[in-house]
Amino acid sequence: MKRNLSDYIVAISVIVCSIVLLGALTIALSGYRLKKPKRTMQINYEDVTGIKVHSEVRYAGAPAGRVIAMRHLNAAERASSTNKKDAVRITISLDENIPALPVDVTATLSSDTLLA
């Protein structure tokens, strides 16, 4: 009788640990963050080919944050934009340790490939 009880305890422990591990893995792979980003920035682009939510943002070549949202600009936003060709608004979150960005900073898109 005692052996059966220990078998149940081991089985339940394995199941609970598996569920906890699966939950942690799901959260890690989905990119979910427990705390809200404190520094966000919105940037309008004509074309965002290759960029997606959770893409890495770099500042001076070093990781500086993540893309947290993407959406198409509506007609009114496109009309009020300085560049009439802008079609997509990207929202990025910046890490807290990144210094304040200068007013004249320019955001560019590039891809990480073996050739570039």
mmCIF file of the C-alpha atoms, coordinates in Angstrom:
data_MODEL
# 
_entry.id   MODEL 
# 
loop_
_atom_site.group_PDB 
_atom_site.id 
_atom_site.type_symbol 
_atom_site.label_atom_id 
_atom_site.label_alt_id 
_atom_site.label_comp_id 
_atom_site.label_asym_id 
_atom_site.label_entity_id 
_atom_site.label_seq_id 
_atom_site.pdbx_PDB_ins_code 
_atom_site.Cartn_x 
_atom_site.Cartn_y 
_atom_site.Cartn_z 
_atom_site.occupancy 
_atom_site.B_iso_or_equiv 
_atom_site.pdbx_formal_charge 
_atom_site.auth_seq_id 
_atom_site.auth_comp_id 
_atom_site.auth_asym_id 
_atom_site.auth_atom_id 
_atom_site.pdbx_PDB_model_num 
ATOM 1   C CA . MET A 1 1   ? 0.000  0.000  0.000   1.00 0.00 ? 1   MET A CA 1 
ATOM 2   C CA . LYS A 1 2   ? 2.789  2.406  0.889   1.00 0.00 ? 2   LYS A CA 1 
ATOM 3   C CA . ARG A 1 3   ? 4.530  1.751  -2.433  1.00 0.00 ? 3   ARG A CA 1 
ATOM 4   C CA . ASN A 1 4   ? 1.419  2.701  -4.380  1.00 0.00 ? 4   ASN A CA 1 
ATOM 5   C CA . LEU A 1 5   ? 1.184  6.023  -2.526  1.00 0.00 ? 5   LEU A CA 1 
ATOM 6   C CA . SER A 1 6   ? 4.793  6.901  -3.385  1.00 0.00 ? 6   SER A CA 1 
ATOM 7   C CA . ASP A 1 7   ? 4.155  6.002  -7.036  1.00 0.00 ? 7   ASP A CA 1 
ATOM 8   C CA . TYR A 1 8   ? 1.196  8.403  -7.113  1.00 0.00 ? 8   TYR A CA 1 
ATOM 9   C CA . ILE A 1 9   ? 3.240  11.183 -5.517  1.00 0.00 ? 9   ILE A CA 1 
ATOM 10  C CA . VAL A 1 10  ? 6.041  10.746 -8.079  1.00 0.00 ? 10  VAL A CA 1 
ATOM 11  C CA . ALA A 1 11  ? 3.557  10.675 -10.965 1.00 0.00 ? 11  ALA A CA 1 
ATOM 12  C CA . ILE A 1 12  ? 1.744  13.794 -9.752  1.00 0.00 ? 12  ILE A CA 1 
ATOM 13  C CA . SER A 1 13  ? 5.084  15.584 -9.226  1.00 0.00 ? 13  SER A CA 1 
ATOM 14  C CA . VAL A 1 14  ? 6.174  14.780 -12.783 1.00 0.00 ? 14  VAL A CA 1 
ATOM 15  C CA . ILE A 1 15  ? 2.842  15.998 -14.193 1.00 0.00 ? 15  ILE A CA 1 
ATOM 16  C CA . VAL A 1 16  ? 2.918  19.255 -12.191 1.00 0.00 ? 16  VAL A CA 1 
ATOM 17  C CA . CYS A 1 17  ? 6.536  19.955 -13.184 1.00 0.00 ? 17  CYS A CA 1 
ATOM 18  C CA . SER A 1 18  ? 5.711  19.256 -16.836 1.00 0.00 ? 18  SER A CA 1 
ATOM 19  C CA . ILE A 1 19  ? 2.769  21.681 -16.750 1.00 0.00 ? 19  ILE A CA 1 
ATOM 20  C CA . VAL A 1 20  ? 4.885  24.408 -15.123 1.00 0.00 ? 20  VAL A CA 1 
ATOM 21  C CA . LEU A 1 21  ? 7.677  23.874 -17.665 1.00 0.00 ? 21  LEU A CA 1 
ATOM 22  C CA . LEU A 1 22  ? 5.218  23.947 -20.579 1.00 0.00 ? 22  LEU A CA 1 
ATOM 23  C CA . GLY A 1 23  ? 3.695  27.189 -19.280 1.00 0.00 ? 23  GLY A CA 1 
ATOM 24  C CA . ALA A 1 24  ? 7.107  28.836 -18.866 1.00 0.00 ? 24  ALA A CA 1 
ATOM 25  C CA . LEU A 1 25  ? 8.167  27.733 -22.348 1.00 0.00 ? 25  LEU A CA 1 
ATOM 26  C CA . THR A 1 26  ? 4.938  29.062 -23.858 1.00 0.00 ? 26  THR A CA 1 
ATOM 27  C CA . ILE A 1 27  ? 5.418  32.456 -22.198 1.00 0.00 ? 27  ILE A CA 1 
ATOM 28  C CA . ALA A 1 28  ? 9.069  32.633 -23.270 1.00 0.00 ? 28  ALA A CA 1 
ATOM 29  C CA . LEU A 1 29  ? 8.357  31.744 -26.906 1.00 0.00 ? 29  LEU A CA 1 
ATOM 30  C CA . SER A 1 30  ? 5.371  34.081 -27.214 1.00 0.00 ? 30  SER A CA 1 
ATOM 31  C CA . GLY A 1 31  ? 7.473  37.082 -26.151 1.00 0.00 ? 31  GLY A CA 1 
ATOM 32  C CA . TYR A 1 32  ? 5.049  38.035 -23.399 1.00 0.00 ? 32  TYR A CA 1 
ATOM 33  C CA . ARG A 1 33  ? 6.500  40.465 -20.875 1.00 0.00 ? 33  ARG A CA 1 
ATOM 34  C CA . LEU A 1 34  ? 5.272  40.717 -17.307 1.00 0.00 ? 34  LEU A CA 1 
ATOM 35  C CA . LYS A 1 35  ? 5.900  44.444 -17.044 1.00 0.00 ? 35  LYS A CA 1 
ATOM 36  C CA . LYS A 1 36  ? 4.615  47.095 -19.424 1.00 0.00 ? 36  LYS A CA 1 
ATOM 37  C CA . PRO A 1 37  ? 7.185  48.962 -21.521 1.00 0.00 ? 37  PRO A CA 1 
ATOM 38  C CA . LYS A 1 38  ? 7.994  52.366 -20.037 1.00 0.00 ? 38  LYS A CA 1 
ATOM 39  C CA . ARG A 1 39  ? 9.561  53.941 -23.116 1.00 0.00 ? 39  ARG A CA 1 
ATOM 40  C CA . THR A 1 40  ? 7.718  53.557 -26.389 1.00 0.00 ? 40  THR A CA 1 
ATOM 41  C CA . MET A 1 41  ? 8.136  55.264 -29.729 1.00 0.00 ? 41  MET A CA 1 
ATOM 42  C CA . GLN A 1 42  ? 5.971  55.296 -32.848 1.00 0.00 ? 42  GLN A CA 1 
ATOM 43  C CA . ILE A 1 43  ? 7.581  55.358 -36.290 1.00 0.00 ? 43  ILE A CA 1 
ATOM 44  C CA . ASN A 1 44  ? 5.863  55.560 -39.691 1.00 0.00 ? 44  ASN A CA 1 
ATOM 45  C CA . TYR A 1 45  ? 7.302  53.696 -42.693 1.00 0.00 ? 45  TYR A CA 1 
ATOM 46  C CA . GLU A 1 46  ? 6.454  53.181 -46.342 1.00 0.00 ? 46  GLU A CA 1 
ATOM 47  C CA . ASP A 1 47  ? 7.471  49.515 -46.325 1.00 0.00 ? 47  ASP A CA 1 
ATOM 48  C CA . VAL A 1 48  ? 8.247  47.203 -43.401 1.00 0.00 ? 48  VAL A CA 1 
ATOM 49  C CA . THR A 1 49  ? 9.140  44.026 -45.262 1.00 0.00 ? 49  THR A CA 1 
ATOM 50  C CA . GLY A 1 50  ? 10.855 41.574 -42.919 1.00 0.00 ? 50  GLY A CA 1 
ATOM 51  C CA . ILE A 1 51  ? 9.768  43.339 -39.712 1.00 0.00 ? 51  ILE A CA 1 
ATOM 52  C CA . LYS A 1 52  ? 7.245  41.701 -37.393 1.00 0.00 ? 52  LYS A CA 1 
ATOM 53  C CA . VAL A 1 53  ? 6.024  42.031 -33.827 1.00 0.00 ? 53  VAL A CA 1 
ATOM 54  C CA . HIS A 1 54  ? 8.834  41.026 -31.409 1.00 0.00 ? 54  HIS A CA 1 
ATOM 55  C CA . SER A 1 55  ? 11.556 41.918 -33.960 1.00 0.00 ? 55  SER A CA 1 
ATOM 56  C CA . GLU A 1 56  ? 14.694 43.252 -32.323 1.00 0.00 ? 56  GLU A CA 1 
ATOM 57  C CA . VAL A 1 57  ? 15.384 47.004 -32.266 1.00 0.00 ? 57  VAL A CA 1 
ATOM 58  C CA . ARG A 1 58  ? 19.016 48.136 -32.294 1.00 0.00 ? 58  ARG A CA 1 
ATOM 59  C CA . TYR A 1 59  ? 20.620 51.428 -31.320 1.00 0.00 ? 59  TYR A CA 1 
ATOM 60  C CA . ALA A 1 60  ? 24.208 52.000 -32.483 1.00 0.00 ? 60  ALA A CA 1 
ATOM 61  C CA . GLY A 1 61  ? 24.361 48.294 -33.389 1.00 0.00 ? 61  GLY A CA 1 
ATOM 62  C CA . ALA A 1 62  ? 23.472 46.991 -29.920 1.00 0.00 ? 62  ALA A CA 1 
ATOM 63  C CA . PRO A 1 63  ? 20.106 45.500 -28.885 1.00 0.00 ? 63  PRO A CA 1 
ATOM 64  C CA . ALA A 1 64  ? 17.879 48.291 -27.552 1.00 0.00 ? 64  ALA A CA 1 
ATOM 65  C CA . GLY A 1 65  ? 14.318 46.971 -27.509 1.00 0.00 ? 65  GLY A CA 1 
ATOM 66  C CA . ARG A 1 66  ? 11.548 45.211 -29.434 1.00 0.00 ? 66  ARG A CA 1 
ATOM 67  C CA . VAL A 1 67  ? 8.757  45.952 -31.897 1.00 0.00 ? 67  VAL A CA 1 
ATOM 68  C CA . ILE A 1 68  ? 5.548  45.709 -29.853 1.00 0.00 ? 68  ILE A CA 1 
ATOM 69  C CA . ALA A 1 69  ? 2.873  46.641 -32.423 1.00 0.00 ? 69  ALA A CA 1 
ATOM 70  C CA . MET A 1 70  ? 2.296  47.222 -36.134 1.00 0.00 ? 70  MET A CA 1 
ATOM 71  C CA . ARG A 1 71  ? -0.726 48.657 -37.907 1.00 0.00 ? 71  ARG A CA 1 
ATOM 72  C CA . HIS A 1 72  ? -1.699 50.341 -41.171 1.00 0.00 ? 72  HIS A CA 1 
ATOM 73  C CA . LEU A 1 73  ? -2.207 54.099 -41.156 1.00 0.00 ? 73  LEU A CA 1 
ATOM 74  C CA . ASN A 1 74  ? -5.731 55.293 -41.921 1.00 0.00 ? 74  ASN A CA 1 
ATOM 75  C CA . ALA A 1 75  ? -6.409 57.941 -44.585 1.00 0.00 ? 75  ALA A CA 1 
ATOM 76  C CA . ALA A 1 76  ? -6.363 60.856 -42.132 1.00 0.00 ? 76  ALA A CA 1 
ATOM 77  C CA . GLU A 1 77  ? -3.029 59.763 -40.638 1.00 0.00 ? 77  GLU A CA 1 
ATOM 78  C CA . ARG A 1 78  ? -1.505 59.366 -44.087 1.00 0.00 ? 78  ARG A CA 1 
ATOM 79  C CA . ALA A 1 79  ? -2.712 62.836 -45.100 1.00 0.00 ? 79  ALA A CA 1 
ATOM 80  C CA . SER A 1 80  ? -1.223 64.448 -41.989 1.00 0.00 ? 80  SER A CA 1 
ATOM 81  C CA . SER A 1 81  ? 2.110  62.616 -42.304 1.00 0.00 ? 81  SER A CA 1 
ATOM 82  C CA . THR A 1 82  ? 5.153  64.508 -43.579 1.00 0.00 ? 82  THR A CA 1 
ATOM 83  C CA . ASN A 1 83  ? 5.846  61.670 -46.022 1.00 0.00 ? 83  ASN A CA 1 
ATOM 84  C CA . LYS A 1 84  ? 2.623  60.914 -47.929 1.00 0.00 ? 84  LYS A CA 1 
ATOM 85  C CA . LYS A 1 85  ? 3.937  57.452 -48.854 1.00 0.00 ? 85  LYS A CA 1 
ATOM 86  C CA . ASP A 1 86  ? 3.997  56.259 -45.226 1.00 0.00 ? 86  ASP A CA 1 
ATOM 87  C CA . ALA A 1 87  ? 1.632  53.301 -44.871 1.00 0.00 ? 87  ALA A CA 1 
ATOM 88  C CA . VAL A 1 88  ? 2.521  51.471 -41.641 1.00 0.00 ? 88  VAL A CA 1 
ATOM 89  C CA . ARG A 1 89  ? 3.018  52.633 -38.049 1.00 0.00 ? 89  ARG A CA 1 
ATOM 90  C CA . ILE A 1 90  ? 5.384  50.604 -35.888 1.00 0.00 ? 90  ILE A CA 1 
ATOM 91  C CA . THR A 1 91  ? 5.419  50.958 -32.107 1.00 0.00 ? 91  THR A CA 1 
ATOM 92  C CA . ILE A 1 92  ? 8.683  50.008 -30.424 1.00 0.00 ? 92  ILE A CA 1 
ATOM 93  C CA . SER A 1 93  ? 9.605  49.653 -26.777 1.00 0.00 ? 93  SER A CA 1 
ATOM 94  C CA . LEU A 1 94  ? 13.057 50.788 -25.740 1.00 0.00 ? 94  LEU A CA 1 
ATOM 95  C CA . ASP A 1 95  ? 15.039 49.359 -22.858 1.00 0.00 ? 95  ASP A CA 1 
ATOM 96  C CA . GLU A 1 96  ? 15.306 51.596 -19.810 1.00 0.00 ? 96  GLU A CA 1 
ATOM 97  C CA . ASN A 1 97  ? 19.108 51.777 -19.994 1.00 0.00 ? 97  ASN A CA 1 
ATOM 98  C CA . ILE A 1 98  ? 19.107 53.372 -23.477 1.00 0.00 ? 98  ILE A CA 1 
ATOM 99  C CA . PRO A 1 99  ? 19.987 57.078 -23.281 1.00 0.00 ? 99  PRO A CA 1 
ATOM 100 C CA . ALA A 1 100 ? 17.491 59.711 -24.423 1.00 0.00 ? 100 ALA A CA 1 
ATOM 101 C CA . LEU A 1 101 ? 17.398 59.855 -28.211 1.00 0.00 ? 101 LEU A CA 1 
ATOM 102 C CA . PRO A 1 102 ? 18.326 63.110 -29.951 1.00 0.00 ? 102 PRO A CA 1 
ATOM 103 C CA . VAL A 1 103 ? 15.520 65.052 -31.624 1.00 0.00 ? 103 VAL A CA 1 
ATOM 104 C CA . ASP A 1 104 ? 17.036 64.572 -35.087 1.00 0.00 ? 104 ASP A CA 1 
ATOM 105 C CA . VAL A 1 105 ? 17.501 60.787 -34.799 1.00 0.00 ? 105 VAL A CA 1 
ATOM 106 C CA . THR A 1 106 ? 16.679 58.787 -37.948 1.00 0.00 ? 106 THR A CA 1 
ATOM 107 C CA . ALA A 1 107 ? 15.162 55.306 -37.809 1.00 0.00 ? 107 ALA A CA 1 
ATOM 108 C CA . THR A 1 108 ? 16.183 52.928 -40.589 1.00 0.00 ? 108 THR A CA 1 
ATOM 109 C CA . LEU A 1 109 ? 15.282 49.343 -41.446 1.00 0.00 ? 109 LEU A CA 1 
ATOM 110 C CA . SER A 1 110 ? 17.825 46.664 -42.249 1.00 0.00 ? 110 SER A CA 1 
ATOM 111 C CA . SER A 1 111 ? 17.940 42.910 -42.259 1.00 0.00 ? 111 SER A CA 1 
ATOM 112 C CA . ASP A 1 112 ? 20.434 40.570 -40.665 1.00 0.00 ? 112 ASP A CA 1 
ATOM 113 C CA . THR A 1 113 ? 21.680 38.250 -43.391 1.00 0.00 ? 113 THR A CA 1 
ATOM 114 C CA . LEU A 1 114 ? 24.908 36.523 -44.264 1.00 0.00 ? 114 LEU A CA 1 
ATOM 115 C CA . LEU A 1 115 ? 25.397 38.825 -47.253 1.00 0.00 ? 115 LEU A CA 1 
ATOM 116 C CA . ALA A 1 116 ? 24.685 42.210 -45.635 1.00 0.00 ? 116 ALA A CA 1 
# 
